[in-house]
XYZ file of C-alpha atoms in Angstrom:
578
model
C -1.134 29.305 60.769
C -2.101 32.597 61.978
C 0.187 34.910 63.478
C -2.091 36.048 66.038
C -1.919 32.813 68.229
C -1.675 34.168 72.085
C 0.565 31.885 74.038
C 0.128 30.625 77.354
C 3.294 29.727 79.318
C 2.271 25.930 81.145
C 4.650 24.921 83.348
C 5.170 21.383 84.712
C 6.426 20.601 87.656
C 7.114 17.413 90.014
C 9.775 14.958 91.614
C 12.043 12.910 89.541
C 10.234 10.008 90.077
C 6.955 11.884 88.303
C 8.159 11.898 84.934
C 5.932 9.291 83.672
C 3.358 11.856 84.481
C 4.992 14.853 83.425
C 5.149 13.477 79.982
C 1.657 13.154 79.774
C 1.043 16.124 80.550
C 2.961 17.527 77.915
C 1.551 15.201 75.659
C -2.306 15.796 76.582
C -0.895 19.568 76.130
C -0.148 18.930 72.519
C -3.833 17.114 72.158
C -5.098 20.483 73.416
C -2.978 22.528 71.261
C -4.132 20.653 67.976
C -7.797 22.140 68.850
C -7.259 25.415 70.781
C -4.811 27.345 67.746
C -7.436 26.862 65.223
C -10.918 27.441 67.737
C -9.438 29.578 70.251
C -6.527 31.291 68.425
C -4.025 30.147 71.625
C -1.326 27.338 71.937
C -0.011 26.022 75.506
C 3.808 26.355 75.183
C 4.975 23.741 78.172
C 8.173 24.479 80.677
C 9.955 22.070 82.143
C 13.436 21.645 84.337
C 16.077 21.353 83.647
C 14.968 21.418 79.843
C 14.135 25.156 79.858
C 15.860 26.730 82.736
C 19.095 27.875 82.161
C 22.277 27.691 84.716
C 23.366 31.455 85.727
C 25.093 32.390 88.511
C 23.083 34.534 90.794
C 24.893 35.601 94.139
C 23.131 35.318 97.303
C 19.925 32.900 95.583
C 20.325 29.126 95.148
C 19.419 26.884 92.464
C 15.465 26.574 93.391
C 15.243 30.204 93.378
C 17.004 30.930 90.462
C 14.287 27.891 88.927
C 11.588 29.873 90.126
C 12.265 33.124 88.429
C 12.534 31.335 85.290
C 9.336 29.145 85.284
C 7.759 29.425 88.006
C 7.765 33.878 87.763
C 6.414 33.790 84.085
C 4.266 30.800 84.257
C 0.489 31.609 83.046
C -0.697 28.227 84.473
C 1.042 25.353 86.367
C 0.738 21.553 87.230
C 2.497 19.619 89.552
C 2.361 15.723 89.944
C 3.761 14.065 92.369
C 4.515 9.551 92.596
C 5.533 8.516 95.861
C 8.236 11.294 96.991
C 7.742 14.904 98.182
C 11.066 15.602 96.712
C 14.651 17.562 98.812
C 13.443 20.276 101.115
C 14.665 23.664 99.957
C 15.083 26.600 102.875
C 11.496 27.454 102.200
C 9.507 24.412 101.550
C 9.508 20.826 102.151
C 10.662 20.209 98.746
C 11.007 22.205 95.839
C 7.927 21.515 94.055
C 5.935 22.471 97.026
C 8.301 25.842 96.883
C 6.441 26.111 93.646
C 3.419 25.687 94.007
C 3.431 28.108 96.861
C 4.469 30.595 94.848
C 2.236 29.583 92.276
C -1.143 29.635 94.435
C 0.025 32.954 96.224
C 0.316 34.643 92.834
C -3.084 33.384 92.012
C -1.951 31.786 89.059
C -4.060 28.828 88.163
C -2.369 25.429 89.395
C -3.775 21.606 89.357
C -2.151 19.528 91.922
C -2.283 15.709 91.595
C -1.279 12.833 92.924
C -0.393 9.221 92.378
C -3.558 7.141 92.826
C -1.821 4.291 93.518
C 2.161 4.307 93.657
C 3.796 1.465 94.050
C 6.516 -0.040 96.642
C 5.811 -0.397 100.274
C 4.656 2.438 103.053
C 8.519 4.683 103.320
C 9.046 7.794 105.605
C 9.382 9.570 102.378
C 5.749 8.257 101.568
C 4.914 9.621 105.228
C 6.225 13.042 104.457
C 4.538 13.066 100.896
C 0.810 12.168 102.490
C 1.565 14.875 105.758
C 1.781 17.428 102.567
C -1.002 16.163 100.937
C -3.109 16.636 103.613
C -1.807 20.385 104.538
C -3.139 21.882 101.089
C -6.051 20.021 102.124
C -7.052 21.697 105.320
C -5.766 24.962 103.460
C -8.527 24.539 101.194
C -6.140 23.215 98.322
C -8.298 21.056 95.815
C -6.060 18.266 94.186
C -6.602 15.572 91.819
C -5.518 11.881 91.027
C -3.584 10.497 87.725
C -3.729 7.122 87.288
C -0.662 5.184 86.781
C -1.573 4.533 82.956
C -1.313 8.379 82.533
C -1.591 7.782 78.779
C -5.341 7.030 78.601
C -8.213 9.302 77.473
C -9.509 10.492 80.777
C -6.091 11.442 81.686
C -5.979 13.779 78.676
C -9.711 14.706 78.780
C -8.784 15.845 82.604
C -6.026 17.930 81.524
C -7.773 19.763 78.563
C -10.576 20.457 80.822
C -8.406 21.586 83.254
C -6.876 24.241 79.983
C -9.922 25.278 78.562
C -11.276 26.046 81.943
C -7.801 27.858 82.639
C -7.996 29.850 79.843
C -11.877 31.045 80.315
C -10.563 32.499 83.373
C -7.639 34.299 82.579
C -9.454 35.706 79.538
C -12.193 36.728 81.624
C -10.264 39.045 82.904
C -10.975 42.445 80.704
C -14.575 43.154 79.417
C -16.721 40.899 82.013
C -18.293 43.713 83.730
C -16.137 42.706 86.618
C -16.430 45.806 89.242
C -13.747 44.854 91.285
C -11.570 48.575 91.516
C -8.095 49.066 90.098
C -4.973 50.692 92.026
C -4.484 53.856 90.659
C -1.906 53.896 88.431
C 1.517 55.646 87.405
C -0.479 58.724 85.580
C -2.383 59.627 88.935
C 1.485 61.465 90.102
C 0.838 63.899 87.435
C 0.284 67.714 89.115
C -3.257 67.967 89.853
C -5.516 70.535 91.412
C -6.029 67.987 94.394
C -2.212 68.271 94.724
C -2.376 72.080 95.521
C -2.311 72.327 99.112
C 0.765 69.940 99.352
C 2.585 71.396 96.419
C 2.378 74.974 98.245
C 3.478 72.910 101.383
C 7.195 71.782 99.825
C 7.396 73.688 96.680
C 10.838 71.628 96.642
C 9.687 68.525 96.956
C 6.782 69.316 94.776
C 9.297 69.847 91.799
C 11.169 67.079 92.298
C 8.126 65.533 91.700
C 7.612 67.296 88.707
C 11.206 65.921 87.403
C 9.803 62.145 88.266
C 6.932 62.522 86.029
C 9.299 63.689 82.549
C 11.960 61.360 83.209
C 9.138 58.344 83.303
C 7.477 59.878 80.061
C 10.470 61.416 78.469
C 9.089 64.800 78.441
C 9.844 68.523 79.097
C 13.493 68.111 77.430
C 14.428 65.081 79.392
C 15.053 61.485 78.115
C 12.606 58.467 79.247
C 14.313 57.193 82.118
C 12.561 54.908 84.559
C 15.799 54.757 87.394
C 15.757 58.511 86.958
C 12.253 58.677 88.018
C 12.295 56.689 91.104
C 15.398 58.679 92.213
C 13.671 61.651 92.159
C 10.415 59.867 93.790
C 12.342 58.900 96.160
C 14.121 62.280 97.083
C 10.444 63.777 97.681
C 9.189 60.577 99.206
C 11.635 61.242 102.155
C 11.648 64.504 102.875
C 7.666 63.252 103.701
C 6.111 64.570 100.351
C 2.930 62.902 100.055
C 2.149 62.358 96.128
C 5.699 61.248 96.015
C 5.447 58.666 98.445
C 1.942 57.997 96.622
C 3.970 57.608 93.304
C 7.090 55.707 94.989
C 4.068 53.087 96.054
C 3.007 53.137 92.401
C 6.726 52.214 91.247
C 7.368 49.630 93.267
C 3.791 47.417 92.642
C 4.632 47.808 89.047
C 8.395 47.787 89.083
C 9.352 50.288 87.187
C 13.025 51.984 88.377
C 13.298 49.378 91.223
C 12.533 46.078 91.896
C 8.727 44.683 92.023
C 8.264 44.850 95.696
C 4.323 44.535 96.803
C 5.344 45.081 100.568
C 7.520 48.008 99.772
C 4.411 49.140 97.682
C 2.154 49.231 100.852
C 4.301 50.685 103.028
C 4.901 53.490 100.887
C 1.154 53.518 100.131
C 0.952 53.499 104.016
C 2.881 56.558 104.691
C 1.075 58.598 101.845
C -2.361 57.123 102.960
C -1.466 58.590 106.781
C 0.176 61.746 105.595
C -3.963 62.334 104.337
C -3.055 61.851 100.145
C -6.589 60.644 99.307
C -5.281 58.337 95.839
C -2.673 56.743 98.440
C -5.694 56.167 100.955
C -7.295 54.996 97.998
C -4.908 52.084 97.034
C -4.311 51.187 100.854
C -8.281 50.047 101.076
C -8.300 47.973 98.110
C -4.820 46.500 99.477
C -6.233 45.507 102.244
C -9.666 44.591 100.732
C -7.967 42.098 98.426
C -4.578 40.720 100.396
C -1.600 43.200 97.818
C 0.812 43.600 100.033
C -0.237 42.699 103.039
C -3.438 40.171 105.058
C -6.604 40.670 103.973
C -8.798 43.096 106.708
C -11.917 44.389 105.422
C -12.415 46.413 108.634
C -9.011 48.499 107.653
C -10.230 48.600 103.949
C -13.213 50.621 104.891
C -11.572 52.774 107.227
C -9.496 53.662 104.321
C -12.197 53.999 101.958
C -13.971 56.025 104.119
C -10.863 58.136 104.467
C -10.869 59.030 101.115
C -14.400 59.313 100.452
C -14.598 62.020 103.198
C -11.761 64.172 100.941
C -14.356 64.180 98.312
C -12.651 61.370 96.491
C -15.245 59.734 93.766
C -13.743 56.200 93.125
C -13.748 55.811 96.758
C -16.874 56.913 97.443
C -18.296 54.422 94.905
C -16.357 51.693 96.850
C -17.099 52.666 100.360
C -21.259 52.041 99.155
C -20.011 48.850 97.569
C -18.963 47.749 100.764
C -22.159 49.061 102.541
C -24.470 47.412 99.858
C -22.599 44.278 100.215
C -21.604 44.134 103.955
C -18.095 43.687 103.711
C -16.315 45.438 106.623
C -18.905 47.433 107.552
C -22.891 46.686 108.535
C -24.933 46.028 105.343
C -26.811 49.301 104.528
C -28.656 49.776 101.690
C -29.233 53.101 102.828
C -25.603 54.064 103.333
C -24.641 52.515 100.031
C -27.443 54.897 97.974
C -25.993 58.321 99.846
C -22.075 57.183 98.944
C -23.134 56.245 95.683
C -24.967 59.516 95.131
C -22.125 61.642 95.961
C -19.738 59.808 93.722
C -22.708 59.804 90.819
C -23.212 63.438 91.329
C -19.441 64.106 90.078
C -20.335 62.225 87.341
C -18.730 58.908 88.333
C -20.261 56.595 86.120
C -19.845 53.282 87.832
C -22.243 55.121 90.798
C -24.484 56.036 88.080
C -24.966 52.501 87.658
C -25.022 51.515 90.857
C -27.165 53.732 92.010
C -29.187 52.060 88.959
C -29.063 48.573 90.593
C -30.400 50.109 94.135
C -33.617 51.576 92.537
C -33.574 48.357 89.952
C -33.895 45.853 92.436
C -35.671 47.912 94.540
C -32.595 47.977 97.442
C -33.699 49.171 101.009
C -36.264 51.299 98.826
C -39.259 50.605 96.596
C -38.456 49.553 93.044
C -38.365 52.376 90.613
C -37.621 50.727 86.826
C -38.076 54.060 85.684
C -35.363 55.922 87.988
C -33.210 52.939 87.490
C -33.053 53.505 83.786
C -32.318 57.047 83.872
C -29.090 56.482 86.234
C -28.048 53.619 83.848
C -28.780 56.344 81.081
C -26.227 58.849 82.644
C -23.333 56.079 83.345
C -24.743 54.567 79.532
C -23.357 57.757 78.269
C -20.670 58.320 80.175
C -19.323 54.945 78.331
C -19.967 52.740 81.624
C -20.125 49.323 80.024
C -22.223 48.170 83.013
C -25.059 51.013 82.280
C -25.278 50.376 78.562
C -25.612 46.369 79.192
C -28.442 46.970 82.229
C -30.246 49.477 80.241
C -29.819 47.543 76.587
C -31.697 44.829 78.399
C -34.200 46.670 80.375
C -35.381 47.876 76.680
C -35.263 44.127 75.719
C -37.582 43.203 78.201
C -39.717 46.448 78.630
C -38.890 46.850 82.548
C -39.517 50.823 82.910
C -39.664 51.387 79.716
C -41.429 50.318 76.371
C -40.204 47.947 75.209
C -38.199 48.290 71.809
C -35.345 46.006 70.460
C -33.444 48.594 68.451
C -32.779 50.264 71.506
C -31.789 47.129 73.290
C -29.641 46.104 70.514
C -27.756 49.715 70.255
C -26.697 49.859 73.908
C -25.742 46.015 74.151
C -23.732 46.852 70.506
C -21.832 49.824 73.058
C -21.238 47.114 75.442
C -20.058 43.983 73.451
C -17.469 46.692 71.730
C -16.662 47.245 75.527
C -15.881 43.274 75.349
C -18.396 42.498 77.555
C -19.161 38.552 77.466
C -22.742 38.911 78.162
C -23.686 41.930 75.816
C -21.758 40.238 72.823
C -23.482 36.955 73.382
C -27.055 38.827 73.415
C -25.791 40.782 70.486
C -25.317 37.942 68.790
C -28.970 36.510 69.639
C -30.392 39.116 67.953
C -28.534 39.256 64.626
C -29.325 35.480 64.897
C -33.104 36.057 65.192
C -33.376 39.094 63.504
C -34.763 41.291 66.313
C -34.173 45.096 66.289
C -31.390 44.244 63.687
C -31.174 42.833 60.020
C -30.975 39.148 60.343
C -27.110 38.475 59.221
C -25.960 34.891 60.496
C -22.796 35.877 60.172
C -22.228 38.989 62.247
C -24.458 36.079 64.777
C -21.350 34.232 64.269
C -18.749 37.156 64.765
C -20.479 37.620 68.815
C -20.946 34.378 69.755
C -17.357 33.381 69.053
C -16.164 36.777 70.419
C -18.312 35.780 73.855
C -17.243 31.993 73.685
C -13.608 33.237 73.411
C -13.973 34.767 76.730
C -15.801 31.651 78.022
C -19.353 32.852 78.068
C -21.531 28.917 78.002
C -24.420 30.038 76.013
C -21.993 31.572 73.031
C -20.336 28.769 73.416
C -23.534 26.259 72.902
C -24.870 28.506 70.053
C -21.697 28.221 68.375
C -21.772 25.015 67.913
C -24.682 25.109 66.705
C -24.125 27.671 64.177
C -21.684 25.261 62.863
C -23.661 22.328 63.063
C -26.244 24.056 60.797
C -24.327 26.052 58.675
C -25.284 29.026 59.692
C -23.285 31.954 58.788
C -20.530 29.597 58.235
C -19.760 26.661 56.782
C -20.899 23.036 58.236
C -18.107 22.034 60.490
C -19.174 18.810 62.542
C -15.773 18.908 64.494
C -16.407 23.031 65.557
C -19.611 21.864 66.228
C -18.688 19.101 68.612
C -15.520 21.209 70.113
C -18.195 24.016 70.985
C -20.522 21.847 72.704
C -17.816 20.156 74.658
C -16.690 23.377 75.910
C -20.046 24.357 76.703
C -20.975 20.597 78.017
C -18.184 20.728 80.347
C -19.674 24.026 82.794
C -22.781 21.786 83.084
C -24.963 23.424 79.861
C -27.831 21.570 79.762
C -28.510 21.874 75.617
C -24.969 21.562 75.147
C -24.734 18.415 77.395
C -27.794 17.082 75.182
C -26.300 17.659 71.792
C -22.909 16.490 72.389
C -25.092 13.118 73.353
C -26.601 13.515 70.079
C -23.039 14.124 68.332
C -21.512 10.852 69.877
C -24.767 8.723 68.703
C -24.625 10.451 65.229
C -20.832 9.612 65.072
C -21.091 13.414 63.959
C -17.571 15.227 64.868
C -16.868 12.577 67.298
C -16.830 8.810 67.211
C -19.419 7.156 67.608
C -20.369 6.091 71.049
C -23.460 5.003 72.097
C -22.052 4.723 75.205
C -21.076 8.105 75.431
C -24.447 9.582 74.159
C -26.045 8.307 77.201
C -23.512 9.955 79.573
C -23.787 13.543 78.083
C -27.882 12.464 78.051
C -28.210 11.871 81.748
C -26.393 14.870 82.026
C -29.011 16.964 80.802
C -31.108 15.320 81.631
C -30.516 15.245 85.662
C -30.606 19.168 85.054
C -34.636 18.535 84.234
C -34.351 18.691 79.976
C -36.821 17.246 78.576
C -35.465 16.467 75.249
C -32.468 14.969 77.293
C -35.177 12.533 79.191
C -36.988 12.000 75.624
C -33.708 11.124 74.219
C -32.979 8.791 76.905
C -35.817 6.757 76.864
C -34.787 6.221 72.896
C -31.660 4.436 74.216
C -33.569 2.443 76.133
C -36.482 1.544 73.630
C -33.532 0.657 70.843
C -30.881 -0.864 73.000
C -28.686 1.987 72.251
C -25.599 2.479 74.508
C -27.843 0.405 77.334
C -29.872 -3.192 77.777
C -33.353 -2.942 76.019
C -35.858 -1.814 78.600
C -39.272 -0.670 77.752
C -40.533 -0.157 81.136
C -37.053 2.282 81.837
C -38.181 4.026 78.454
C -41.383 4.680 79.115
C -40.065 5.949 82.868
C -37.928 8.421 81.148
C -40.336 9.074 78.368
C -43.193 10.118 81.073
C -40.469 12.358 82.465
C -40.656 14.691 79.849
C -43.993 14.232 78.233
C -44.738 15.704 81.920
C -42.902 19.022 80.511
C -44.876 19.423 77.516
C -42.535 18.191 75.069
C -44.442 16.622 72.258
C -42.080 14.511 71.035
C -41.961 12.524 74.037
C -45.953 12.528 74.162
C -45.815 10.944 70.722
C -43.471 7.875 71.797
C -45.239 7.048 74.947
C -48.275 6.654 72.680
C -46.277 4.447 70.362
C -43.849 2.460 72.597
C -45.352 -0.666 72.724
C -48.003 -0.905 69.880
């Protein structure tokens, strides 16, 4: 087995009376495992209490707490069940799985809630309290599920490695999706700096206790690496009202580094710095209050302090103060607005404007489109390594919009991006060493970017995965890849993949075979308007497959997609009843 396996930390969680359904969980957990080490390199390692919590004795917490910090803290992904009790309240929560799935949800961590279809034993107050709770995640939005009381079957376990794979799409997603949302500024952003001149001459003092912080947290300048040392000396700056220190006390306490992770003592912190005019600190306050870290969301406040910084000259938040005007969060939309922020940010070579002042003259943006001006920004952030600005203008060469139109070209810059990690450049990468255009055809480096994409969860790698294995191409036939692939793809609602996972369960091909299920993953595709889905269909119906013999239904279905073009369907109309 390959040491290169990343875990994922699952926790369980429920009432006593749950553990019929906590054990199938587990058990649809191992299913999942048997698949995901060898196709997606990753293993689900399950928690459960008491069996991996340990007793300690922790002063001044109690026993849920202490549970929390052990498997609720480091959990990657968590599901609760619940039978017919809510479980003892705790001082937080009506019970102490609802304690953790608080937690759970308010850390964003991904968490499937279900409950017992149909539990048995008459209407209790305990019953009462368990539906009340029910129905508050519901009006918070909450979505929750049902297991059925036969939790062994195979939709019980199909639910729960659905619920996995999509899990682990999304927390892969994470890095190299072209996401744009902006990053706190980090730890390194306390270092001296030119912008830190007028405050440094300010508190010379203060300025080198500073100075102390930042070689005690890298170990530099003759001192050892000491993270308590460093927030001591943060902290002596940070009160005599030293701005970057306050700025870098904020930093210490979101990441926990020489005190305790504390995302409230990180904002107010951030506050003081932000108000004392430190433009990084005003910085980090907007996107805290853009995105809820530390305090409610307020998207009014996130501008102002956006706009704060922007004013100081500040790039990153002039790029996000014309986010906000091009998408009308906060502030009025204003396309016009957006372009001049962006501009200034682009014009200190900010490549993230560069591209978005791409987008604005791409899409032509409270202004005329202008392919041609849009590809020269993208150009500028291209080369500045923005993995947004090599993907647009990769595929603005694919496609010839402002430019001519020249694959080589397209395939270098989406090659910069898919080394990036970018889903979408990888999986068009891999389209083109699959095809052969503006590369050497080489099915195998096809093979290399599609799985790279699927691993992140992108549906078309995915799809043309499985069909690499299902033909061989660039590596070996492998009907059970090929089946796994589609599946994944199948289940985010790709048409083709829908269609040839049909075409898998009627072959028997990596599957069993199941008529039955052909048809399912058919109608599928078919309800999405493919044709070969709707040609396929009416096959089941002509030869009784997985359905009662119906001509009339076959030719319905058959007329469907001889209506697209699709010859194949034109050819069995003509024959169906000859």
């Amino acid at each position: 087995m390959s040491d290169n396996i990343e875990q994922f930390r699952v926790t369980i969680v429920g009432p006593v009376d749950a553990e019929i359904a906590k054990q199938g969980i587990e058990q649809a957990l191992q299913a999942w495992n048997y698949s995901a080490e060898s196709m997606l390199q990753c293993r689900a390692v399950p928690q459960r209490w008491p069996r991996d919590t340990v007793p300690v004795h922790s002063p001044g917490h109690d026993g849920q707490e202490i549970t929390n910090r052990q498997i609720i803290d480091n959990a990657d992904i968590v599901f609760a069940v619940f039978n017919a009790t809510l479980g003892s309240p705790t001082p937080r929560a009506e019970s102490g799985t609802a304690e953790e799935i608080h937690l759970a949800l308010r850390a964003g961590k991904p968490c499937h809630i279900y409950f017992n279809a149909s539990p048995d034993g008459p209407a209790t107050d305990e019953r009462s309290r368990l539906a009340a709770y029910e129905n508050s995640l519901q009006r918070s939005s909450v979505l929750t599920g049902t297991w059925p009381d036969d939790n062994t079957t195979e939709d019980w376990t199909q639910r729960i490695i659905t619920a996995m794979n999509h899990d682990i799409r999304t927390l892969r997603m994470g890095s190299g999706s072209g996401n744009t949302k902006p990053v706190m500024l980090d730890l390194q952003h306390y270092q001296a700096t030119d912008g830190d001149d007028p405050w440094r001459r300010q508190d010379p003092i203060a300025a080198e206790q500073l100075d102390h912080a930042a070689q005690y947290r890298d170990g530099v300048g003759g001192l050892p690496q000491n993270d308590d040392k460093a927030a001591e000396y943060c902290r002596y700056a940070a009160l005599w009202g030293y701005a970057p220190a306050e700025f870098a006390l904020s930093t210490l306490y979101r990441d926990g580094r020489g005190v305790d992770k504390d995302d409230t003592e990180a904002w107010i912190w951030t506050r003081k710095a932000a108000e004392h005019g430190y433009p990084k600190a005003q910085y980090n306050l907007a996107i805290a209050y853009e995105y809820g870290e530390g305090c409610d969301i307020d998207y009014g406040l996130a501008a102002h302090w956006y706009q704060a910084a922007a004013d100081a000259g500040f790039a990153p938040a002039q790029n996000d103060l014309g986010r906000l005007y091009q998408s009308g969060r906060g502030v009025t939309q204003d396309y016009a607005m957006a372009m001049i922020w962006y501009r200034k940010a682009a014009e200190q070579n900010y490549a993230l404007s560069q591209n978005n002042l791409g987008v604005l003259y791409g899409r032509g943006l409270g202004m005329e489109q202008n392919r041609v001006e849009a590809n020269r920004w993208y150009r500028r952030a291209a080369e500045n390594g923005n993995v947004l600005g090599q993907y647009n203008l990769g595929y603005n060469y694919s496609y010839g919009f402002g430019t001519e139109q020249n694959d080589a070209e397209a395939a270098h810059w989406y090659d910069k991006a898919a080394e990036q990690g970018m889903a979408e450049a990888q999986f068009r990468l891999g389209f083109l060493y699959a095809h052969g255009t503006g590369v050497e055809q080489n099915d195998a480096t096809a093979v290399e970017w599609y799985r790279k994409a699927a691993m992140q969860g992108h549906v078309g790698a995915e799809c043309n995965l499985g069909f690499m294995y299902e033909m061989g191409r660039g590596v070996e036939c492998d009907y059970a890849q090929m089946a796994y692939w589609y599946r994944m793809a199948a289940d985010l609602g790709n048409a083709q993949a829908q269609c040839n996972l049909g075409l898998a369960y009627g072959n028997g091909r990596g599957v069993s075979h199941d008529d039955g299920k052909a048809l399912q993953w058919y109608r599928k595709a078919a309800m999405q308007g493919l044709a070969e889905a709707q040609w396929r269909i009416g096959n089941c119906y002509r030869d009784g497959n997985g359905v009662s013999k119906d001509l009339d239904e076959a030719e319905r279905w058959y007329r469907l997609a001889a209506r697209q073009g699709y010859s194949r369907a034109t050819d069995s109309l003509a024959r169906l009843r000859v």
